[in-house]
């Protein structure tokens, strides 16, 4: 049996999934879960493929437990009996820079190159790489594969990669990269199965989770996206501001005496739905709240999605399809409905009954634009890449 694991290591959480593969069929999910609150009081929860609770553990006094300690626990067989059989691990790595357009087997040279990209994604990249190094120490023979969130956008048209700043800065890497690429790649792959005609056309995919972005796809390839140099750009998110006049940053620094760390904290952790509502970063909580502030935050979220979608529709020269994915996109009928109403001028006519039941296709037959829900699965995409690379390396 070949077992592979997908890991997505962040600053305070590690998401994981375990698959078995026979080399022919799609990898079969064995378990999926996460360790959260690392550095405070870690908590591990894992479910099997059917959603049954498989393993649950808390470390109330675990403030000093490191990612290394917790990764060791993940692979010792407690979480799933097959975890100790894992022959390869795929990692979500947020930044592949200009050099890495595809997943890559991990070696010293790769890690050195990825270390140099840490300043471009300081909140994510160091944790992604720390998990790879931790596993290296724990299991030096284990094959590891880095899968990049930027890779899907690597071949965007040059215009879509440029900021209007001096060329020399672009050449130094200050350009638009785009993120959520593993999610978009999975959705493109799935769309080719469920709706090949749409997959070959012009589609906007809306990845709406805590992090949120849009991708303009033509024939399954990214031609534009709302995130740019960092995962801060574009849509309003759970706690991130999204697109913001850069003059605001200058004002905060120069007129309001905030230092760079305070501005970073404000824009990444205290803005978005949380900042506008003053209540929560969680869309479900805001919907249940009903206050004018919560209502305005939801409305602004939908307005911003529609506004950015208009821009991407222009990059595509019109759209044939609109696809919702991730936590809000897959589950929140009201937000989908508001977005589609705002995009009605582009031809999105929603079937409210289909929408209310999270149906795979939520547009009316008469709609000029086909609107679909495609649940994303970044972990499966990582597992597929990992299997394909270790197959090639064997
Ligand atoms: P992450 O970017 O952390 O992976 P998710 O894709 O899980 O985030 O999305 C989290 C968002 O999805 C939250 O705002 C949450 O309220 C929303 N969400 C998740 N499930 C539901 C649901 N069943 N109904 C409405 N909203 C949901």
mmCIF file of C-alpha atoms and ligand atoms in Angstrom:
data_model
loop_
_atom_site.group_PDB
_atom_site.id
_atom_site.type_symbol
_atom_site.label_atom_id
_atom_site.label_comp_id
_atom_site.label_asym_id
_atom_site.label_seq_id
_atom_site.Cartn_x
_atom_site.Cartn_y
_atom_site.Cartn_z
ATOM 1 C CA UNK A 1 0.000 0.000 0.000
ATOM 2 C CA UNK A 2 1.154 3.549 -0.746
ATOM 3 C CA UNK A 3 0.030 6.069 1.845
ATOM 4 C CA UNK A 4 0.634 9.761 1.356
ATOM 5 C CA UNK A 5 -0.092 12.704 3.594
ATOM 6 C CA UNK A 6 -0.913 16.314 2.725
ATOM 7 C CA UNK A 7 0.172 18.972 5.190
ATOM 8 C CA UNK A 8 -0.727 22.637 5.407
ATOM 9 C CA UNK A 9 1.306 24.132 8.254
ATOM 10 C CA UNK A 10 0.500 27.647 9.453
ATOM 11 C CA UNK A 11 1.657 29.671 12.444
ATOM 12 C CA UNK A 12 -0.882 28.265 14.885
ATOM 13 C CA UNK A 13 -2.393 25.315 13.037
ATOM 14 C CA UNK A 14 -1.474 22.270 10.969
ATOM 15 C CA UNK A 15 -4.147 20.895 8.636
ATOM 16 C CA UNK A 16 -3.566 17.363 7.387
ATOM 17 C CA UNK A 17 -5.088 14.599 5.294
ATOM 18 C CA UNK A 18 -4.021 11.012 4.793
ATOM 19 C CA UNK A 19 -4.655 9.022 1.614
ATOM 20 C CA UNK A 20 -3.998 5.566 0.321
ATOM 21 C CA UNK A 21 -3.329 5.025 -3.367
ATOM 22 C CA UNK A 22 -3.049 1.974 -5.579
ATOM 23 C CA UNK A 23 -1.629 3.926 -8.495
ATOM 24 C CA UNK A 24 -4.740 3.543 -10.652
ATOM 25 C CA UNK A 25 -7.778 5.139 -9.062
ATOM 26 C CA UNK A 26 -7.978 8.534 -7.381
ATOM 27 C CA UNK A 27 -6.279 8.447 -3.937
ATOM 28 C CA UNK A 28 -8.744 7.311 -1.244
ATOM 29 C CA UNK A 29 -9.089 9.512 1.836
ATOM 30 C CA UNK A 30 -8.289 7.732 5.117
ATOM 31 C CA UNK A 31 -8.475 10.642 7.495
ATOM 32 C CA UNK A 32 -8.511 14.407 7.611
ATOM 33 C CA UNK A 33 -8.096 16.828 10.471
ATOM 34 C CA UNK A 34 -6.187 19.619 12.090
ATOM 35 C CA UNK A 35 -4.128 20.608 15.062
ATOM 36 C CA UNK A 36 -5.039 24.125 16.129
ATOM 37 C CA UNK A 37 -4.103 26.599 18.855
ATOM 38 C CA UNK A 38 -0.417 25.654 18.631
ATOM 39 C CA UNK A 39 1.532 27.727 21.169
ATOM 40 C CA UNK A 40 -1.528 28.179 23.416
ATOM 41 C CA UNK A 41 -3.303 24.894 24.153
ATOM 42 C CA UNK A 42 -3.004 22.581 21.130
ATOM 43 C CA UNK A 43 -6.000 20.522 20.119
ATOM 44 C CA UNK A 44 -6.023 17.746 17.532
ATOM 45 C CA UNK A 45 -9.157 16.478 15.813
ATOM 46 C CA UNK A 46 -9.207 13.874 13.029
ATOM 47 C CA UNK A 47 -12.162 12.392 11.170
ATOM 48 C CA UNK A 48 -12.307 9.419 8.842
ATOM 49 C CA UNK A 49 -13.465 9.597 5.218
ATOM 50 C CA UNK A 50 -17.097 9.270 6.315
ATOM 51 C CA UNK A 51 -16.818 12.157 8.773
ATOM 52 C CA UNK A 52 -16.771 9.950 11.895
ATOM 53 C CA UNK A 53 -14.544 11.174 14.701
ATOM 54 C CA UNK A 54 -11.327 9.143 14.604
ATOM 55 C CA UNK A 55 -9.106 10.822 17.129
ATOM 56 C CA UNK A 56 -9.306 13.783 19.464
ATOM 57 C CA UNK A 57 -6.652 15.055 21.792
ATOM 58 C CA UNK A 58 -5.979 18.167 23.822
ATOM 59 C CA UNK A 59 -2.825 19.466 25.440
ATOM 60 C CA UNK A 60 -4.168 22.054 27.946
ATOM 61 C CA UNK A 61 -0.638 22.737 29.241
ATOM 62 C CA UNK A 62 0.927 22.488 25.789
ATOM 63 C CA UNK A 63 2.116 26.068 25.449
ATOM 64 C CA UNK A 64 5.691 24.862 24.892
ATOM 65 C CA UNK A 65 4.856 22.123 22.393
ATOM 66 C CA UNK A 66 6.458 22.945 19.044
ATOM 67 C CA UNK A 67 5.323 22.095 15.530
ATOM 68 C CA UNK A 68 8.041 19.373 15.640
ATOM 69 C CA UNK A 69 6.537 17.721 18.741
ATOM 70 C CA UNK A 70 3.051 17.793 17.300
ATOM 71 C CA UNK A 71 4.101 16.491 13.879
ATOM 72 C CA UNK A 72 5.707 13.535 15.636
ATOM 73 C CA UNK A 73 2.353 12.797 17.229
ATOM 74 C CA UNK A 74 0.637 13.005 13.883
ATOM 75 C CA UNK A 75 2.739 10.244 12.373
ATOM 76 C CA UNK A 76 3.031 7.853 15.324
ATOM 77 C CA UNK A 77 -0.062 5.851 14.401
ATOM 78 C CA UNK A 78 -2.460 7.270 17.002
ATOM 79 C CA UNK A 79 -4.311 9.461 14.537
ATOM 80 C CA UNK A 80 -4.682 6.699 11.979
ATOM 81 C CA UNK A 81 -3.103 3.240 12.030
ATOM 82 C CA UNK A 82 -1.758 3.766 8.502
ATOM 83 C CA UNK A 83 -0.028 7.054 9.350
ATOM 84 C CA UNK A 84 3.173 5.200 10.250
ATOM 85 C CA UNK A 85 3.108 3.688 6.702
ATOM 86 C CA UNK A 86 3.286 7.059 4.984
ATOM 87 C CA UNK A 87 5.883 6.975 2.221
ATOM 88 C CA UNK A 88 5.610 10.585 1.086
ATOM 89 C CA UNK A 89 4.310 13.899 2.342
ATOM 90 C CA UNK A 90 3.129 16.783 0.204
ATOM 91 C CA UNK A 91 3.192 20.294 1.632
ATOM 92 C CA UNK A 92 1.292 23.406 0.775
ATOM 93 C CA UNK A 93 3.979 26.058 0.330
ATOM 94 C CA UNK A 94 2.567 29.482 -0.184
ATOM 95 C CA UNK A 95 5.297 30.996 -2.380
ATOM 96 C CA UNK A 96 7.181 29.451 -5.269
ATOM 97 C CA UNK A 97 8.337 32.814 -6.630
ATOM 98 C CA UNK A 98 9.134 33.190 -10.314
ATOM 99 C CA UNK A 99 11.242 30.037 -10.432
ATOM 100 C CA UNK A 100 8.775 27.329 -9.409
ATOM 101 C CA UNK A 101 5.882 26.752 -11.768
ATOM 102 C CA UNK A 102 5.179 23.195 -10.605
ATOM 103 C CA UNK A 103 5.466 20.967 -7.512
ATOM 104 C CA UNK A 104 9.008 19.976 -6.641
ATOM 105 C CA UNK A 105 10.721 17.209 -4.648
ATOM 106 C CA UNK A 106 12.265 18.693 -1.532
ATOM 107 C CA UNK A 107 16.053 18.839 -1.256
ATOM 108 C CA UNK A 108 18.580 21.250 0.275
ATOM 109 C CA UNK A 109 18.807 23.366 -2.862
ATOM 110 C CA UNK A 110 15.038 23.801 -3.013
ATOM 111 C CA UNK A 111 14.805 24.731 0.665
ATOM 112 C CA UNK A 112 17.564 27.323 0.248
ATOM 113 C CA UNK A 113 15.680 28.865 -2.672
ATOM 114 C CA UNK A 114 12.380 28.838 -0.758
ATOM 115 C CA UNK A 115 14.044 30.389 2.313
ATOM 116 C CA UNK A 116 14.937 33.372 0.139
ATOM 117 C CA UNK A 117 11.224 33.867 -0.622
ATOM 118 C CA UNK A 118 10.262 34.177 3.090
ATOM 119 C CA UNK A 119 10.318 38.005 2.993
ATOM 120 C CA UNK A 120 7.584 37.838 0.305
ATOM 121 C CA UNK A 121 5.251 35.795 2.572
ATOM 122 C CA UNK A 122 6.517 36.314 6.117
ATOM 123 C CA UNK A 123 3.327 35.129 7.807
ATOM 124 C CA UNK A 124 3.104 31.808 5.955
ATOM 125 C CA UNK A 125 6.300 30.678 4.216
ATOM 126 C CA UNK A 126 8.486 30.238 7.344
ATOM 127 C CA UNK A 127 5.881 27.895 8.884
ATOM 128 C CA UNK A 128 5.495 25.881 5.676
ATOM 129 C CA UNK A 129 9.268 25.393 5.520
ATOM 130 C CA UNK A 130 9.583 24.681 9.245
ATOM 131 C CA UNK A 131 7.193 21.726 8.857
ATOM 132 C CA UNK A 132 9.285 20.325 5.996
ATOM 133 C CA UNK A 133 12.462 20.637 8.065
ATOM 134 C CA UNK A 134 10.768 19.122 11.132
ATOM 135 C CA UNK A 135 9.745 16.047 9.135
ATOM 136 C CA UNK A 136 13.237 15.840 7.691
ATOM 137 C CA UNK A 137 14.624 15.574 11.206
ATOM 138 C CA UNK A 138 11.979 13.034 12.249
ATOM 139 C CA UNK A 139 12.127 10.864 9.123
ATOM 140 C CA UNK A 140 15.142 11.687 6.927
ATOM 141 C CA UNK A 141 14.220 9.064 4.296
ATOM 142 C CA UNK A 142 10.660 10.284 3.828
ATOM 143 C CA UNK A 143 10.070 11.808 0.387
ATOM 144 C CA UNK A 144 8.637 15.302 0.595
ATOM 145 C CA UNK A 145 7.060 17.404 -2.114
ATOM 146 C CA UNK A 146 6.494 21.169 -2.073
ATOM 147 C CA UNK A 147 3.284 22.290 -3.811
ATOM 148 C CA UNK A 148 3.055 26.019 -4.434
ATOM 149 C CA UNK A 149 0.029 28.264 -4.098
ATOM 150 C CA UNK A 150 1.513 30.639 -6.649
ATOM 151 C CA UNK A 151 2.213 28.007 -9.336
ATOM 152 C CA UNK A 152 -1.241 28.006 -10.949
ATOM 153 C CA UNK A 153 -0.857 31.706 -11.768
ATOM 154 C CA UNK A 154 2.749 31.397 -12.955
ATOM 155 C CA UNK A 155 1.870 31.762 -16.627
ATOM 156 C CA UNK A 156 -0.593 34.643 -16.334
ATOM 157 C CA UNK A 157 -0.148 37.198 -19.133
ATOM 158 C CA UNK A 158 2.716 39.576 -18.304
ATOM 159 C CA UNK A 159 0.353 42.546 -18.032
ATOM 160 C CA UNK A 160 -1.518 40.804 -15.187
ATOM 161 C CA UNK A 161 1.762 40.401 -13.290
ATOM 162 C CA UNK A 162 2.771 44.081 -13.367
ATOM 163 C CA UNK A 163 2.246 46.874 -10.894
ATOM 164 C CA UNK A 164 2.600 50.362 -12.338
ATOM 165 C CA UNK A 165 5.892 50.948 -10.540
ATOM 166 C CA UNK A 166 9.430 51.272 -11.960
ATOM 167 C CA UNK A 167 10.486 48.262 -14.053
ATOM 168 C CA UNK A 168 13.557 47.650 -11.908
ATOM 169 C CA UNK A 169 11.315 46.781 -8.951
ATOM 170 C CA UNK A 170 9.300 44.320 -11.062
ATOM 171 C CA UNK A 171 12.577 42.701 -12.070
ATOM 172 C CA UNK A 172 13.449 42.380 -8.377
ATOM 173 C CA UNK A 173 10.255 40.365 -7.803
ATOM 174 C CA UNK A 174 7.825 43.112 -6.768
ATOM 175 C CA UNK A 175 5.033 41.927 -9.020
ATOM 176 C CA UNK A 176 1.681 40.205 -8.879
ATOM 177 C CA UNK A 177 1.914 36.466 -8.141
ATOM 178 C CA UNK A 178 -1.573 35.338 -7.027
ATOM 179 C CA UNK A 179 -2.406 32.693 -4.417
ATOM 180 C CA UNK A 180 -4.992 29.973 -3.613
ATOM 181 C CA UNK A 181 -3.524 28.198 -6.645
ATOM 182 C CA UNK A 182 -3.984 24.664 -5.314
ATOM 183 C CA UNK A 183 -7.665 25.356 -4.775
ATOM 184 C CA UNK A 184 -8.047 26.838 -8.269
ATOM 185 C CA UNK A 185 -6.164 23.939 -9.820
ATOM 186 C CA UNK A 186 -8.455 21.462 -8.095
ATOM 187 C CA UNK A 187 -11.578 23.388 -9.167
ATOM 188 C CA UNK A 188 -10.327 23.576 -12.785
ATOM 189 C CA UNK A 189 -9.714 19.817 -12.749
ATOM 190 C CA UNK A 190 -13.120 19.075 -11.231
ATOM 191 C CA UNK A 191 -14.913 21.470 -13.583
ATOM 192 C CA UNK A 192 -13.442 19.578 -16.538
ATOM 193 C CA UNK A 193 -15.189 16.475 -15.155
ATOM 194 C CA UNK A 194 -18.580 17.963 -14.261
ATOM 195 C CA UNK A 195 -18.940 20.591 -17.019
ATOM 196 C CA UNK A 196 -16.329 20.226 -19.779
ATOM 197 C CA UNK A 197 -17.925 22.945 -21.916
ATOM 198 C CA UNK A 198 -17.688 25.482 -19.114
ATOM 199 C CA UNK A 199 -14.176 24.312 -18.253
ATOM 200 C CA UNK A 200 -13.031 25.165 -21.759
ATOM 201 C CA UNK A 201 -14.610 28.635 -21.584
ATOM 202 C CA UNK A 202 -14.157 31.853 -19.586
ATOM 203 C CA UNK A 203 -14.932 31.402 -15.917
ATOM 204 C CA UNK A 204 -14.461 33.369 -12.724
ATOM 205 C CA UNK A 205 -13.798 31.113 -9.743
ATOM 206 C CA UNK A 206 -14.535 32.667 -6.347
ATOM 207 C CA UNK A 207 -12.576 31.084 -3.494
ATOM 208 C CA UNK A 208 -14.448 32.594 -0.548
ATOM 209 C CA UNK A 209 -13.144 31.321 2.796
ATOM 210 C CA UNK A 210 -11.384 33.121 5.649
ATOM 211 C CA UNK A 211 -8.916 34.043 2.950
ATOM 212 C CA UNK A 212 -10.700 35.022 -0.251
ATOM 213 C CA UNK A 213 -9.767 35.681 -3.852
ATOM 214 C CA UNK A 214 -11.069 35.400 -7.406
ATOM 215 C CA UNK A 215 -9.383 33.780 -10.379
ATOM 216 C CA UNK A 216 -10.193 34.506 -14.007
ATOM 217 C CA UNK A 217 -9.736 31.248 -15.929
ATOM 218 C CA UNK A 218 -9.750 30.680 -19.647
ATOM 219 C CA UNK A 219 -9.708 27.020 -20.663
ATOM 220 C CA UNK A 220 -8.722 26.064 -17.109
ATOM 221 C CA UNK A 221 -5.688 28.400 -17.000
ATOM 222 C CA UNK A 222 -5.339 31.486 -14.819
ATOM 223 C CA UNK A 223 -5.277 34.734 -16.760
ATOM 224 C CA UNK A 224 -5.851 37.111 -13.839
ATOM 225 C CA UNK A 225 -6.492 36.964 -10.099
ATOM 226 C CA UNK A 226 -7.301 39.391 -7.295
ATOM 227 C CA UNK A 227 -4.417 38.581 -4.943
ATOM 228 C CA UNK A 228 -1.145 40.160 -5.968
ATOM 229 C CA UNK A 229 2.249 40.476 -4.311
ATOM 230 C CA UNK A 230 0.850 39.170 -1.024
ATOM 231 C CA UNK A 231 -2.309 37.424 0.142
ATOM 232 C CA UNK A 232 -3.491 40.815 1.428
ATOM 233 C CA UNK A 233 -4.652 42.180 -1.922
ATOM 234 C CA UNK A 234 -8.008 41.947 -3.657
ATOM 235 C CA UNK A 235 -11.183 40.965 -1.825
ATOM 236 C CA UNK A 236 -12.157 41.884 1.699
ATOM 237 C CA UNK A 237 -11.533 38.779 3.852
ATOM 238 C CA UNK A 238 -12.201 37.488 7.373
ATOM 239 C CA UNK A 239 -9.566 39.715 8.971
ATOM 240 C CA UNK A 240 -7.617 41.057 5.961
ATOM 241 C CA UNK A 241 -8.473 44.366 4.296
ATOM 242 C CA UNK A 242 -7.970 43.389 0.645
ATOM 243 C CA UNK A 243 -7.466 46.095 -1.959
ATOM 244 C CA UNK A 244 -6.618 49.372 -0.185
ATOM 245 C CA UNK A 245 -5.389 52.735 -1.367
ATOM 246 C CA UNK A 246 -1.625 52.562 -0.620
ATOM 247 C CA UNK A 247 -1.975 56.145 0.580
ATOM 248 C CA UNK A 248 -3.806 54.784 3.632
ATOM 249 C CA UNK A 249 -0.695 52.824 4.611
ATOM 250 C CA UNK A 250 1.454 55.948 4.222
ATOM 251 C CA UNK A 251 -1.015 57.930 6.317
ATOM 252 C CA UNK A 252 -1.011 55.316 9.108
ATOM 253 C CA UNK A 253 2.787 55.314 9.131
ATOM 254 C CA UNK A 254 3.471 59.005 8.728
ATOM 255 C CA UNK A 255 0.505 60.852 10.243
ATOM 256 C CA UNK A 256 -0.736 58.399 12.849
ATOM 257 C CA UNK A 257 2.668 57.291 14.101
ATOM 258 C CA UNK A 258 1.955 53.591 13.712
ATOM 259 C CA UNK A 259 5.031 51.448 13.172
ATOM 260 C CA UNK A 260 5.267 48.813 10.430
ATOM 261 C CA UNK A 261 4.387 45.946 12.802
ATOM 262 C CA UNK A 262 1.225 47.728 13.980
ATOM 263 C CA UNK A 263 0.137 48.404 10.389
ATOM 264 C CA UNK A 264 0.801 44.771 9.487
ATOM 265 C CA UNK A 265 -1.312 43.627 12.425
ATOM 266 C CA UNK A 266 -4.111 46.039 11.479
ATOM 267 C CA UNK A 267 -4.263 45.015 7.816
ATOM 268 C CA UNK A 268 -3.836 41.254 8.291
ATOM 269 C CA UNK A 269 -5.608 40.600 11.592
ATOM 270 C CA UNK A 270 -7.984 43.426 12.496
ATOM 271 C CA UNK A 271 -9.573 44.425 9.199
ATOM 272 C CA UNK A 272 -11.981 42.707 6.780
ATOM 273 C CA UNK A 273 -15.271 41.352 8.127
ATOM 274 C CA UNK A 274 -13.946 41.655 11.681
ATOM 275 C CA UNK A 275 -12.839 45.255 11.297
ATOM 276 C CA UNK A 276 -15.975 46.498 9.541
ATOM 277 C CA UNK A 277 -18.442 44.659 11.798
ATOM 278 C CA UNK A 278 -16.474 45.027 15.034
ATOM 279 C CA UNK A 279 -18.076 41.665 15.866
ATOM 280 C CA UNK A 280 -16.499 38.682 14.132
ATOM 281 C CA UNK A 281 -14.425 37.509 11.182
ATOM 282 C CA UNK A 282 -16.783 34.567 10.700
ATOM 283 C CA UNK A 283 -19.523 34.917 8.103
ATOM 284 C CA UNK A 284 -21.879 32.527 9.898
ATOM 285 C CA UNK A 285 -21.592 34.512 13.128
ATOM 286 C CA UNK A 286 -22.282 37.753 11.262
ATOM 287 C CA UNK A 287 -25.361 36.310 9.510
ATOM 288 C CA UNK A 288 -26.769 35.196 12.847
ATOM 289 C CA UNK A 289 -25.970 38.540 14.493
ATOM 290 C CA UNK A 290 -28.378 40.731 12.562
ATOM 291 C CA UNK A 291 -26.956 44.069 13.776
ATOM 292 C CA UNK A 292 -26.561 46.931 11.248
ATOM 293 C CA UNK A 293 -22.766 46.639 11.557
ATOM 294 C CA UNK A 294 -22.833 42.900 10.761
ATOM 295 C CA UNK A 295 -25.236 43.531 7.902
ATOM 296 C CA UNK A 296 -23.005 46.242 6.440
ATOM 297 C CA UNK A 297 -19.934 43.980 6.646
ATOM 298 C CA UNK A 298 -21.758 41.214 4.722
ATOM 299 C CA UNK A 299 -23.006 43.697 2.152
ATOM 300 C CA UNK A 300 -19.546 45.190 1.679
ATOM 301 C CA UNK A 301 -18.111 41.676 1.230
ATOM 302 C CA UNK A 302 -20.625 40.896 -1.550
ATOM 303 C CA UNK A 303 -20.169 44.337 -3.140
ATOM 304 C CA UNK A 304 -16.390 43.904 -3.209
ATOM 305 C CA UNK A 305 -16.643 40.424 -4.754
ATOM 306 C CA UNK A 306 -18.961 41.766 -7.462
ATOM 307 C CA UNK A 307 -16.730 44.789 -8.090
ATOM 308 C CA UNK A 308 -13.564 42.676 -8.480
ATOM 309 C CA UNK A 309 -15.507 40.161 -10.592
ATOM 310 C CA UNK A 310 -16.377 43.008 -12.950
ATOM 311 C CA UNK A 311 -12.670 43.733 -13.322
ATOM 312 C CA UNK A 312 -11.841 40.080 -14.005
ATOM 313 C CA UNK A 313 -14.712 39.822 -16.497
ATOM 314 C CA UNK A 314 -12.955 42.608 -18.347
ATOM 315 C CA UNK A 315 -9.655 40.662 -18.302
ATOM 316 C CA UNK A 316 -11.543 37.709 -19.809
ATOM 317 C CA UNK A 317 -13.541 39.769 -22.317
ATOM 318 C CA UNK A 318 -16.818 38.494 -20.803
ATOM 319 C CA UNK A 319 -17.700 35.345 -18.876
ATOM 320 C CA UNK A 320 -19.441 32.028 -19.552
ATOM 321 C CA UNK A 321 -19.371 30.774 -15.968
ATOM 322 C CA UNK A 322 -19.052 31.744 -12.321
ATOM 323 C CA UNK A 323 -17.996 29.140 -9.750
ATOM 324 C CA UNK A 324 -18.232 29.402 -5.962
ATOM 325 C CA UNK A 325 -15.896 27.456 -3.698
ATOM 326 C CA UNK A 326 -14.463 27.322 -0.095
ATOM 327 C CA UNK A 327 -16.337 27.813 3.212
ATOM 328 C CA UNK A 328 -18.540 30.786 2.299
ATOM 329 C CA UNK A 329 -18.751 29.985 -1.418
ATOM 330 C CA UNK A 330 -19.843 26.397 -0.827
ATOM 331 C CA UNK A 331 -22.210 26.979 2.081
ATOM 332 C CA UNK A 332 -23.571 30.498 2.301
ATOM 333 C CA UNK A 333 -26.627 30.798 0.017
ATOM 334 C CA UNK A 334 -27.437 34.373 1.047
ATOM 335 C CA UNK A 335 -23.965 35.683 0.196
ATOM 336 C CA UNK A 336 -23.975 33.824 -3.145
ATOM 337 C CA UNK A 337 -27.366 35.290 -3.917
ATOM 338 C CA UNK A 338 -26.245 38.856 -3.126
ATOM 339 C CA UNK A 339 -23.154 38.478 -5.314
ATOM 340 C CA UNK A 340 -25.137 37.082 -8.246
ATOM 341 C CA UNK A 341 -27.747 39.828 -7.952
ATOM 342 C CA UNK A 342 -24.982 42.423 -8.179
ATOM 343 C CA UNK A 343 -23.563 40.603 -11.220
ATOM 344 C CA UNK A 344 -26.936 40.286 -12.973
ATOM 345 C CA UNK A 345 -25.725 42.799 -15.593
ATOM 346 C CA UNK A 346 -23.143 40.170 -16.607
ATOM 347 C CA UNK A 347 -25.885 37.542 -16.970
ATOM 348 C CA UNK A 348 -25.950 35.621 -13.680
ATOM 349 C CA UNK A 349 -29.572 34.565 -13.110
ATOM 350 C CA UNK A 350 -29.875 32.531 -9.947
ATOM 351 C CA UNK A 351 -32.329 29.710 -9.231
ATOM 352 C CA UNK A 352 -33.002 30.562 -5.571
ATOM 353 C CA UNK A 353 -34.315 27.067 -4.778
ATOM 354 C CA UNK A 354 -31.192 25.376 -6.143
ATOM 355 C CA UNK A 355 -29.085 28.023 -4.403
ATOM 356 C CA UNK A 356 -30.774 27.437 -1.036
ATOM 357 C CA UNK A 357 -29.880 23.737 -1.210
ATOM 358 C CA UNK A 358 -26.217 24.300 -2.263
ATOM 359 C CA UNK A 359 -26.922 22.455 -5.534
ATOM 360 C CA UNK A 360 -24.034 21.853 -7.963
ATOM 361 C CA UNK A 361 -25.632 24.183 -10.536
ATOM 362 C CA UNK A 362 -27.449 27.201 -9.114
ATOM 363 C CA UNK A 363 -28.238 29.268 -12.225
ATOM 364 C CA UNK A 364 -31.536 29.136 -14.109
ATOM 365 C CA UNK A 365 -31.543 27.379 -17.504
ATOM 366 C CA UNK A 366 -32.159 30.825 -19.062
ATOM 367 C CA UNK A 367 -29.093 32.346 -17.375
ATOM 368 C CA UNK A 368 -26.471 33.615 -19.836
ATOM 369 C CA UNK A 369 -23.796 32.705 -17.301
ATOM 370 C CA UNK A 370 -23.709 29.218 -15.734
ATOM 371 C CA UNK A 371 -23.250 29.486 -11.984
ATOM 372 C CA UNK A 372 -21.924 26.452 -10.132
ATOM 373 C CA UNK A 373 -20.717 25.359 -6.715
ATOM 374 C CA UNK A 374 -17.596 23.193 -6.838
ATOM 375 C CA UNK A 375 -16.352 22.159 -3.368
ATOM 376 C CA UNK A 376 -12.603 22.601 -3.254
ATOM 377 C CA UNK A 377 -10.088 20.029 -2.014
ATOM 378 C CA UNK A 378 -6.592 21.457 -1.738
ATOM 379 C CA UNK A 379 -5.391 18.438 0.241
ATOM 380 C CA UNK A 380 -6.373 16.024 -2.542
ATOM 381 C CA UNK A 381 -4.599 18.242 -5.088
ATOM 382 C CA UNK A 382 -1.448 18.082 -2.946
ATOM 383 C CA UNK A 383 -1.769 14.281 -2.658
ATOM 384 C CA UNK A 384 -2.173 13.954 -6.446
ATOM 385 C CA UNK A 385 0.926 16.068 -7.094
ATOM 386 C CA UNK A 386 2.884 14.137 -4.484
ATOM 387 C CA UNK A 387 1.949 10.745 -5.921
ATOM 388 C CA UNK A 388 2.774 11.851 -9.409
ATOM 389 C CA UNK A 389 6.205 13.187 -8.397
ATOM 390 C CA UNK A 390 7.203 10.185 -6.287
ATOM 391 C CA UNK A 391 5.994 7.940 -9.113
ATOM 392 C CA UNK A 392 8.332 9.784 -11.468
ATOM 393 C CA UNK A 393 11.185 9.667 -8.945
ATOM 394 C CA UNK A 394 10.799 5.905 -8.263
HETATM 395 P P1 LIG B 1 -10.145 28.830 5.517
HETATM 396 O O1 LIG B 1 -9.714 29.929 4.593
HETATM 397 O O2 LIG B 1 -9.700 29.031 6.934
HETATM 398 O O3 LIG B 1 -9.888 27.419 4.993
HETATM 399 P P2 LIG B 1 -12.952 28.179 5.121
HETATM 400 O O4 LIG B 1 -12.871 27.850 3.667
HETATM 401 O O5 LIG B 1 -13.194 27.077 6.078
HETATM 402 O O6 LIG B 1 -11.726 29.048 5.604
HETATM 403 O O7 LIG B 1 -14.137 29.273 5.283
HETATM 404 C C1 LIG B 1 -14.466 29.826 6.503
HETATM 405 C C2 LIG B 1 -15.676 30.749 6.290
HETATM 406 O O8 LIG B 1 -16.759 29.967 5.757
HETATM 407 C C3 LIG B 1 -16.201 31.391 7.574
HETATM 408 O O9 LIG B 1 -16.545 32.751 7.340
HETATM 409 C C4 LIG B 1 -17.450 30.567 7.879
HETATM 410 O O10 LIG B 1 -18.421 31.317 8.576
HETATM 411 C C5 LIG B 1 -17.933 30.206 6.510
HETATM 412 N N1 LIG B 1 -18.725 28.967 6.556
HETATM 413 C C6 LIG B 1 -18.257 27.721 6.803
HETATM 414 N N2 LIG B 1 -19.278 26.840 6.846
HETATM 415 C C7 LIG B 1 -20.418 27.547 6.634
HETATM 416 C C8 LIG B 1 -21.807 27.209 6.563
HETATM 417 N N3 LIG B 1 -22.234 25.959 6.714
HETATM 418 N N4 LIG B 1 -22.683 28.204 6.311
HETATM 419 C C9 LIG B 1 -22.268 29.466 6.139
HETATM 420 N N5 LIG B 1 -20.975 29.843 6.199
HETATM 421 C C10 LIG B 1 -20.060 28.917 6.443
#
